[in-house]
Amino acid sequence: AQRVTQPEKLLSVFKGAPVELKCNYSYSGSPELFWYVQYSRQRLQLLLRHISRESIKGFTADLNKGETSFHLKKPFAQEEDSAMYYCALSEGGGGNKLTFGTGTQLKVEL
Amino acid sequence: NAGVTQTPKFQVLKTGQSMTLQCAQDMNHEYMSWYRQDPGMGLRLIHYSVGAGITDQGEVPNGYNVSRSTTEDFPLRLLSAAPSQTSVYFCASSYGGQGPTNEKLFFGSGTQLSVL
């Protein structure tokens, strides 16, 4: 069965410092991976997906099949990046049925 | 556009009571799903539906029932509430199928349920 691991419950960084939120997965097929974000008092929303190879709000994530990782990175953290971040994996055939990681709370300090 | 609407926002139940969490979406999405969010466990899929009249179980379906009589609505029923069902419940929807537009999940604002 597929599994998504986010080893850090809480990540605290200073404003302007680089950010890396770790995500590792196990899946026997060809994975589709996503990052979802939940800002305070807002709904969970899609941040980015690996297949799009896009940068959203300065965040990027590269799928590394050799290391089975999909780490989320941003070179310079901003205060508004503080949120809960979830890595998620799709079984395939679309990103509708997701397996989520346990989430990492990112706190950006001034 | 309301998007995905969940009611109620908060609910307290006694053990053994039954209730229905409502979820409605106005985006004509084929796919709808229910997740529960527990501390340290992330979001876990309870049930999902790929279209009206079609439902299937997710990772943690026990104690919950669903039905999908219309495209818009996907209610989650707790048959006999237990303290282990204390959680935050999220409904989500998407167009379904593959592709960058189809795969994006839209979430409701959540229902915080406490079972005493």
PDB file of C-alpha atoms in Angstrom:
ATOM      1  CA  ALA A   1       0.000   0.000   0.000  1.00  0.00           C
ATOM      2  CA  GLN A   2       1.114   3.545  -0.614  1.00  0.00           C
ATOM      3  CA  ARG A   3       2.503   5.617   2.205  1.00  0.00           C
ATOM      4  CA  VAL A   4       3.604   9.227   2.632  1.00  0.00           C
ATOM      5  CA  THR A   5       6.033  10.234   5.356  1.00  0.00           C
ATOM      6  CA  GLN A   6       6.664  13.742   6.582  1.00  0.00           C
ATOM      7  CA  PRO A   7       9.267  13.358   9.323  1.00  0.00           C
ATOM      8  CA  GLU A   8       8.964  16.836  10.832  1.00  0.00           C
ATOM      9  CA  LYS A   9       5.881  17.842  12.802  1.00  0.00           C
ATOM     10  CA  LEU A  10       7.172  21.368  13.214  1.00  0.00           C
ATOM     11  CA  LEU A  11       9.743  23.346  11.285  1.00  0.00           C
ATOM     12  CA  SER A  12      10.754  26.741  12.558  1.00  0.00           C
ATOM     13  CA  VAL A  13      12.871  29.088  10.414  1.00  0.00           C
ATOM     14  CA  PHE A  14      13.718  32.754  10.401  1.00  0.00           C
ATOM     15  CA  LYS A  15      12.393  35.110   7.772  1.00  0.00           C
ATOM     16  CA  GLY A  16      14.692  35.132   4.765  1.00  0.00           C
ATOM     17  CA  ALA A  17      16.158  31.706   5.531  1.00  0.00           C
ATOM     18  CA  PRO A  18      15.787  28.782   3.129  1.00  0.00           C
ATOM     19  CA  VAL A  19      12.991  26.311   3.742  1.00  0.00           C
ATOM     20  CA  GLU A  20      12.868  22.607   2.992  1.00  0.00           C
ATOM     21  CA  LEU A  21       9.868  20.525   4.000  1.00  0.00           C
ATOM     22  CA  LYS A  22      10.642  16.852   3.628  1.00  0.00           C
ATOM     23  CA  CYS A  23       8.367  14.274   2.060  1.00  0.00           C
ATOM     24  CA  ASN A  24       9.142  10.653   1.297  1.00  0.00           C
ATOM     25  CA  TYR A  25       6.793   8.157  -0.242  1.00  0.00           C
ATOM     26  CA  SER A  26       6.426   4.472  -0.903  1.00  0.00           C
ATOM     27  CA  TYR A  27       4.397   3.338  -3.862  1.00  0.00           C
ATOM     28  CA  SER A  28       4.807   0.491  -6.280  1.00  0.00           C
ATOM     29  CA  GLY A  29       3.440   2.320  -9.304  1.00  0.00           C
ATOM     30  CA  SER A  30       4.186   5.635 -10.975  1.00  0.00           C
ATOM     31  CA  PRO A  31       3.320   8.245  -8.375  1.00  0.00           C
ATOM     32  CA  GLU A  32       1.606  11.551  -8.725  1.00  0.00           C
ATOM     33  CA  LEU A  33       2.555  13.840  -5.880  1.00  0.00           C
ATOM     34  CA  PHE A  34       1.087  17.031  -4.524  1.00  0.00           C
ATOM     35  CA  TRP A  35       1.650  19.594  -1.829  1.00  0.00           C
ATOM     36  CA  TYR A  36      -1.423  21.009  -0.092  1.00  0.00           C
ATOM     37  CA  VAL A  37      -1.323  23.929   2.331  1.00  0.00           C
ATOM     38  CA  GLN A  38      -3.647  25.100   5.085  1.00  0.00           C
ATOM     39  CA  TYR A  39      -3.163  28.676   6.242  1.00  0.00           C
ATOM     40  CA  SER A  40      -4.640  29.741   9.558  1.00  0.00           C
ATOM     41  CA  ARG A  41      -8.430  29.866   9.380  1.00  0.00           C
ATOM     42  CA  GLN A  42      -8.433  28.972   5.701  1.00  0.00           C
ATOM     43  CA  ARG A  43      -9.346  25.867   3.789  1.00  0.00           C
ATOM     44  CA  LEU A  44      -6.896  23.260   2.708  1.00  0.00           C
ATOM     45  CA  GLN A  45      -5.786  24.131  -0.816  1.00  0.00           C
ATOM     46  CA  LEU A  46      -3.513  22.807  -3.504  1.00  0.00           C
ATOM     47  CA  LEU A  47      -0.087  24.432  -3.550  1.00  0.00           C
ATOM     48  CA  LEU A  48       1.572  22.548  -6.363  1.00  0.00           C
ATOM     49  CA  ARG A  49       1.789  19.211  -8.148  1.00  0.00           C
ATOM     50  CA  HIS A  50       4.922  17.545  -9.414  1.00  0.00           C
ATOM     51  CA  ILE A  51       3.763  16.953 -12.945  1.00  0.00           C
ATOM     52  CA  SER A  52       3.303  20.664 -13.558  1.00  0.00           C
ATOM     53  CA  ARG A  53       6.882  21.485 -12.546  1.00  0.00           C
ATOM     54  CA  GLU A  54       5.658  24.890 -11.491  1.00  0.00           C
ATOM     55  CA  SER A  55       6.683  27.395  -8.862  1.00  0.00           C
ATOM     56  CA  ILE A  56       3.908  28.703  -6.678  1.00  0.00           C
ATOM     57  CA  LYS A  57       4.529  31.495  -4.172  1.00  0.00           C
ATOM     58  CA  GLY A  58       8.238  30.826  -4.612  1.00  0.00           C
ATOM     59  CA  PHE A  59       7.912  27.156  -3.660  1.00  0.00           C
ATOM     60  CA  THR A  60       9.194  24.345  -5.839  1.00  0.00           C
ATOM     61  CA  ALA A  61       9.255  20.589  -5.431  1.00  0.00           C
ATOM     62  CA  ASP A  62      11.143  18.038  -7.473  1.00  0.00           C
ATOM     63  CA  LEU A  63      10.200  14.413  -7.652  1.00  0.00           C
ATOM     64  CA  ASN A  64      13.233  12.211  -7.009  1.00  0.00           C
ATOM     65  CA  LYS A  65      12.251   8.668  -7.868  1.00  0.00           C
ATOM     66  CA  GLY A  66      15.600   7.262  -6.804  1.00  0.00           C
ATOM     67  CA  GLU A  67      15.221   8.623  -3.287  1.00  0.00           C
ATOM     68  CA  THR A  68      11.398   8.397  -3.388  1.00  0.00           C
ATOM     69  CA  SER A  69      11.203  11.978  -2.212  1.00  0.00           C
ATOM     70  CA  PHE A  70       9.222  15.092  -3.058  1.00  0.00           C
ATOM     71  CA  HIS A  71      10.671  17.779  -0.815  1.00  0.00           C
ATOM     72  CA  LEU A  72       9.176  21.272  -0.862  1.00  0.00           C
ATOM     73  CA  LYS A  73      11.667  24.104  -1.065  1.00  0.00           C
ATOM     74  CA  LYS A  74      11.743  27.858  -0.960  1.00  0.00           C
ATOM     75  CA  PRO A  75      14.958  29.899  -1.005  1.00  0.00           C
ATOM     76  CA  PHE A  76      13.756  32.735   1.232  1.00  0.00           C
ATOM     77  CA  ALA A  77      10.984  32.198   3.766  1.00  0.00           C
ATOM     78  CA  GLN A  78       8.342  34.867   4.287  1.00  0.00           C
ATOM     79  CA  GLU A  79       6.147  35.389   7.325  1.00  0.00           C
ATOM     80  CA  GLU A  80       3.048  34.602   5.244  1.00  0.00           C
ATOM     81  CA  ASP A  81       4.437  31.125   4.530  1.00  0.00           C
ATOM     82  CA  SER A  82       3.578  30.061   8.059  1.00  0.00           C
ATOM     83  CA  ALA A  83       1.029  27.286   7.648  1.00  0.00           C
ATOM     84  CA  MET A  84       0.460  23.539   7.785  1.00  0.00           C
ATOM     85  CA  TYR A  85       1.821  21.733   4.764  1.00  0.00           C
ATOM     86  CA  TYR A  86       0.694  18.297   3.626  1.00  0.00           C
ATOM     87  CA  CYS A  87       2.396  16.100   1.084  1.00  0.00           C
ATOM     88  CA  ALA A  88      -0.008  13.796  -0.755  1.00  0.00           C
ATOM     89  CA  LEU A  89       0.193  10.929  -3.210  1.00  0.00           C
ATOM     90  CA  SER A  90      -2.327   9.851  -5.793  1.00  0.00           C
ATOM     91  CA  GLU A  91      -2.902   6.222  -6.668  1.00  0.00           C
ATOM     92  CA  GLY A  92      -2.971   7.213 -10.272  1.00  0.00           C
ATOM     93  CA  GLY A  93      -5.629   7.951 -12.790  1.00  0.00           C
ATOM     94  CA  GLY A  94      -5.950  11.419 -11.410  1.00  0.00           C
ATOM     95  CA  GLY A  95      -5.283  13.190  -8.139  1.00  0.00           C
ATOM     96  CA  ASN A  96      -8.678  12.592  -6.702  1.00  0.00           C
ATOM     97  CA  LYS A  97      -8.041   9.819  -4.198  1.00  0.00           C
ATOM     98  CA  LEU A  98      -5.141  10.979  -2.119  1.00  0.00           C
ATOM     99  CA  THR A  99      -2.993   9.508   0.610  1.00  0.00           C
ATOM    100  CA  PHE A 100      -1.771  12.312   2.831  1.00  0.00           C
ATOM    101  CA  GLY A 101       1.253  12.597   5.049  1.00  0.00           C
ATOM    102  CA  THR A 102       0.888  13.673   8.657  1.00  0.00           C
ATOM    103  CA  GLY A 103       1.746  17.265   7.850  1.00  0.00           C
ATOM    104  CA  THR A 104       4.465  19.729   8.831  1.00  0.00           C
ATOM    105  CA  GLN A 105       3.697  22.968  10.622  1.00  0.00           C
ATOM    106  CA  LEU A 106       5.965  25.672   9.226  1.00  0.00           C
ATOM    107  CA  LYS A 107       6.570  28.646  11.454  1.00  0.00           C
ATOM    108  CA  VAL A 108       8.462  31.591  10.036  1.00  0.00           C
ATOM    109  CA  GLU A 109       9.852  33.822  12.744  1.00  0.00           C
ATOM    110  CA  LEU A 110      10.859  37.440  12.353  1.00  0.00           C
TER     111      LEU A 110
ATOM    112  CA  ASN B   1     -19.553  30.567  -6.120  1.00  0.00           C
ATOM    113  CA  ALA B   2     -19.925  28.844  -2.768  1.00  0.00           C
ATOM    114  CA  GLY B   3     -17.567  25.986  -3.694  1.00  0.00           C
ATOM    115  CA  VAL B   4     -17.742  23.143  -1.172  1.00  0.00           C
ATOM    116  CA  THR B   5     -20.106  23.789   1.734  1.00  0.00           C
ATOM    117  CA  GLN B   6     -20.081  21.709   4.900  1.00  0.00           C
ATOM    118  CA  THR B   7     -22.609  21.826   7.710  1.00  0.00           C
ATOM    119  CA  PRO B   8     -22.539  21.961  10.645  1.00  0.00           C
ATOM    120  CA  LYS B   9     -19.218  23.607  11.544  1.00  0.00           C
ATOM    121  CA  PHE B  10     -19.291  22.206  15.074  1.00  0.00           C
ATOM    122  CA  GLN B  11     -21.172  19.322  16.644  1.00  0.00           C
ATOM    123  CA  VAL B  12     -21.146  17.556  19.983  1.00  0.00           C
ATOM    124  CA  LEU B  13     -22.677  14.093  20.233  1.00  0.00           C
ATOM    125  CA  LYS B  14     -23.172  11.545  22.945  1.00  0.00           C
ATOM    126  CA  THR B  15     -21.905   8.022  22.439  1.00  0.00           C
ATOM    127  CA  GLY B  16     -24.437   6.019  20.472  1.00  0.00           C
ATOM    128  CA  GLN B  17     -26.140   8.956  18.806  1.00  0.00           C
ATOM    129  CA  SER B  18     -26.374   9.135  15.043  1.00  0.00           C
ATOM    130  CA  MET B  19     -26.010  12.143  12.810  1.00  0.00           C
ATOM    131  CA  THR B  20     -25.335  13.241   9.257  1.00  0.00           C
ATOM    132  CA  LEU B  21     -22.620  15.618   8.157  1.00  0.00           C
ATOM    133  CA  GLN B  22     -23.708  17.492   5.084  1.00  0.00           C
ATOM    134  CA  CYS B  23     -21.538  18.323   2.091  1.00  0.00           C
ATOM    135  CA  ALA B  24     -22.634  20.145  -1.038  1.00  0.00           C
ATOM    136  CA  GLN B  25     -20.718  21.513  -4.002  1.00  0.00           C
ATOM    137  CA  ASP B  26     -21.894  23.804  -6.775  1.00  0.00           C
ATOM    138  CA  MET B  27     -19.073  23.229  -9.258  1.00  0.00           C
ATOM    139  CA  ASN B  28     -20.610  20.216 -11.015  1.00  0.00           C
ATOM    140  CA  HIS B  29     -17.753  18.032  -9.800  1.00  0.00           C
ATOM    141  CA  GLU B  30     -18.008  14.306 -10.382  1.00  0.00           C
ATOM    142  CA  TYR B  31     -15.644  13.285  -7.617  1.00  0.00           C
ATOM    143  CA  MET B  32     -16.388  13.835  -3.932  1.00  0.00           C
ATOM    144  CA  SER B  33     -14.731  12.465  -0.836  1.00  0.00           C
ATOM    145  CA  TRP B  34     -14.663  12.588   2.946  1.00  0.00           C
ATOM    146  CA  TYR B  35     -11.506  12.784   5.043  1.00  0.00           C
ATOM    147  CA  ARG B  36     -10.948  12.898   8.756  1.00  0.00           C
ATOM    148  CA  GLN B  37      -8.072  14.859  10.251  1.00  0.00           C
ATOM    149  CA  ASP B  38      -6.566  13.721  13.528  1.00  0.00           C
ATOM    150  CA  PRO B  39      -3.500  15.100  15.336  1.00  0.00           C
ATOM    151  CA  GLY B  40      -0.357  13.327  14.247  1.00  0.00           C
ATOM    152  CA  MET B  41      -2.194  11.298  11.610  1.00  0.00           C
ATOM    153  CA  GLY B  42      -2.836  13.762   8.831  1.00  0.00           C
ATOM    154  CA  LEU B  43      -5.892  13.314   6.657  1.00  0.00           C
ATOM    155  CA  ARG B  44      -7.318   9.854   6.119  1.00  0.00           C
ATOM    156  CA  LEU B  45      -9.848   8.977   3.447  1.00  0.00           C
ATOM    157  CA  ILE B  46     -13.162   7.661   4.769  1.00  0.00           C
ATOM    158  CA  HIS B  47     -15.338   7.245   1.658  1.00  0.00           C
ATOM    159  CA  TYR B  48     -15.365   8.614  -1.840  1.00  0.00           C
ATOM    160  CA  SER B  49     -17.614   8.809  -4.861  1.00  0.00           C
ATOM    161  CA  VAL B  50     -16.722   9.075  -8.537  1.00  0.00           C
ATOM    162  CA  GLY B  51     -20.226  10.080  -9.563  1.00  0.00           C
ATOM    163  CA  ALA B  52     -23.881   9.992  -8.613  1.00  0.00           C
ATOM    164  CA  GLY B  53     -24.901   6.532  -7.487  1.00  0.00           C
ATOM    165  CA  ILE B  54     -21.299   5.302  -7.074  1.00  0.00           C
ATOM    166  CA  THR B  55     -19.485   5.176  -3.744  1.00  0.00           C
ATOM    167  CA  ASP B  56     -16.521   3.263  -2.397  1.00  0.00           C
ATOM    168  CA  GLN B  57     -14.605   2.838   0.813  1.00  0.00           C
ATOM    169  CA  GLY B  58     -11.411   4.601   1.679  1.00  0.00           C
ATOM    170  CA  GLU B  59      -8.843   3.841   4.328  1.00  0.00           C
ATOM    171  CA  VAL B  60     -11.049   4.209   7.437  1.00  0.00           C
ATOM    172  CA  PRO B  61     -14.700   3.493   6.480  1.00  0.00           C
ATOM    173  CA  ASN B  62     -15.893   1.633   9.599  1.00  0.00           C
ATOM    174  CA  GLY B  63     -18.699   3.378  11.449  1.00  0.00           C
ATOM    175  CA  TYR B  64     -19.583   5.629   8.513  1.00  0.00           C
ATOM    176  CA  ASN B  65     -22.065   5.400   5.662  1.00  0.00           C
ATOM    177  CA  VAL B  66     -22.362   7.488   2.525  1.00  0.00           C
ATOM    178  CA  SER B  67     -24.670   7.801  -0.438  1.00  0.00           C
ATOM    179  CA  ARG B  68     -24.581   9.923  -3.573  1.00  0.00           C
ATOM    180  CA  SER B  69     -28.042  10.465  -4.963  1.00  0.00           C
ATOM    181  CA  THR B  70     -27.160  13.718  -6.722  1.00  0.00           C
ATOM    182  CA  THR B  71     -23.991  15.197  -8.185  1.00  0.00           C
ATOM    183  CA  GLU B  72     -24.124  18.072  -5.719  1.00  0.00           C
ATOM    184  CA  ASP B  73     -24.521  16.288  -2.377  1.00  0.00           C
ATOM    185  CA  PHE B  74     -22.439  13.735  -0.529  1.00  0.00           C
ATOM    186  CA  PRO B  75     -23.610  13.304   3.090  1.00  0.00           C
ATOM    187  CA  LEU B  76     -21.622  11.331   5.656  1.00  0.00           C
ATOM    188  CA  ARG B  77     -23.625   9.396   8.222  1.00  0.00           C
ATOM    189  CA  LEU B  78     -22.367   8.308  11.618  1.00  0.00           C
ATOM    190  CA  LEU B  79     -24.493   5.329  12.549  1.00  0.00           C
ATOM    191  CA  SER B  80     -23.664   5.082  16.261  1.00  0.00           C
ATOM    192  CA  ALA B  81     -21.144   7.683  17.342  1.00  0.00           C
ATOM    193  CA  ALA B  82     -18.102   6.606  19.343  1.00  0.00           C
ATOM    194  CA  PRO B  83     -15.442   8.706  21.098  1.00  0.00           C
ATOM    195  CA  SER B  84     -12.921   7.412  18.532  1.00  0.00           C
ATOM    196  CA  GLN B  85     -14.835   9.370  15.912  1.00  0.00           C
ATOM    197  CA  THR B  86     -13.970  12.666  17.556  1.00  0.00           C
ATOM    198  CA  SER B  87     -12.175  14.442  14.732  1.00  0.00           C
ATOM    199  CA  VAL B  88     -12.290  17.197  12.159  1.00  0.00           C
ATOM    200  CA  TYR B  89     -14.058  16.066   9.004  1.00  0.00           C
ATOM    201  CA  PHE B  90     -13.345  17.504   5.585  1.00  0.00           C
ATOM    202  CA  CYS B  91     -15.324  17.068   2.416  1.00  0.00           C
ATOM    203  CA  ALA B  92     -13.542  17.542  -0.904  1.00  0.00           C
ATOM    204  CA  SER B  93     -14.506  17.527  -4.555  1.00  0.00           C
ATOM    205  CA  SER B  94     -12.889  17.634  -7.965  1.00  0.00           C
ATOM    206  CA  TYR B  95     -13.812  17.285 -11.616  1.00  0.00           C
ATOM    207  CA  GLY B  96     -12.448  13.765 -11.652  1.00  0.00           C
ATOM    208  CA  GLY B  97     -10.173  12.067 -14.111  1.00  0.00           C
ATOM    209  CA  GLN B  98      -6.693  13.131 -15.068  1.00  0.00           C
ATOM    210  CA  GLY B  99      -5.195  16.447 -15.954  1.00  0.00           C
ATOM    211  CA  PRO B 100      -4.123  19.529 -14.003  1.00  0.00           C
ATOM    212  CA  THR B 101      -7.634  20.908 -13.751  1.00  0.00           C
ATOM    213  CA  ASN B 102      -9.368  17.640 -13.059  1.00  0.00           C
ATOM    214  CA  GLU B 103      -7.066  16.487 -10.306  1.00  0.00           C
ATOM    215  CA  LYS B 104      -7.233  19.534  -8.060  1.00  0.00           C
ATOM    216  CA  LEU B 105      -9.184  18.868  -4.879  1.00  0.00           C
ATOM    217  CA  PHE B 106     -11.380  21.627  -3.469  1.00  0.00           C
ATOM    218  CA  PHE B 107     -11.954  21.326   0.275  1.00  0.00           C
ATOM    219  CA  GLY B 108     -14.757  22.421   2.520  1.00  0.00           C
ATOM    220  CA  SER B 109     -14.086  24.374   5.704  1.00  0.00           C
ATOM    221  CA  GLY B 110     -14.478  21.328   7.919  1.00  0.00           C
ATOM    222  CA  THR B 111     -16.753  20.031  10.670  1.00  0.00           C
ATOM    223  CA  GLN B 112     -15.334  19.700  14.156  1.00  0.00           C
ATOM    224  CA  LEU B 113     -17.050  16.747  15.836  1.00  0.00           C
ATOM    225  CA  SER B 114     -16.753  15.763  19.479  1.00  0.00           C
ATOM    226  CA  VAL B 115     -18.227  12.523  20.765  1.00  0.00           C
ATOM    227  CA  LEU B 116     -18.575  12.332  24.533  1.00  0.00           C
TER     228      LEU B 116
END
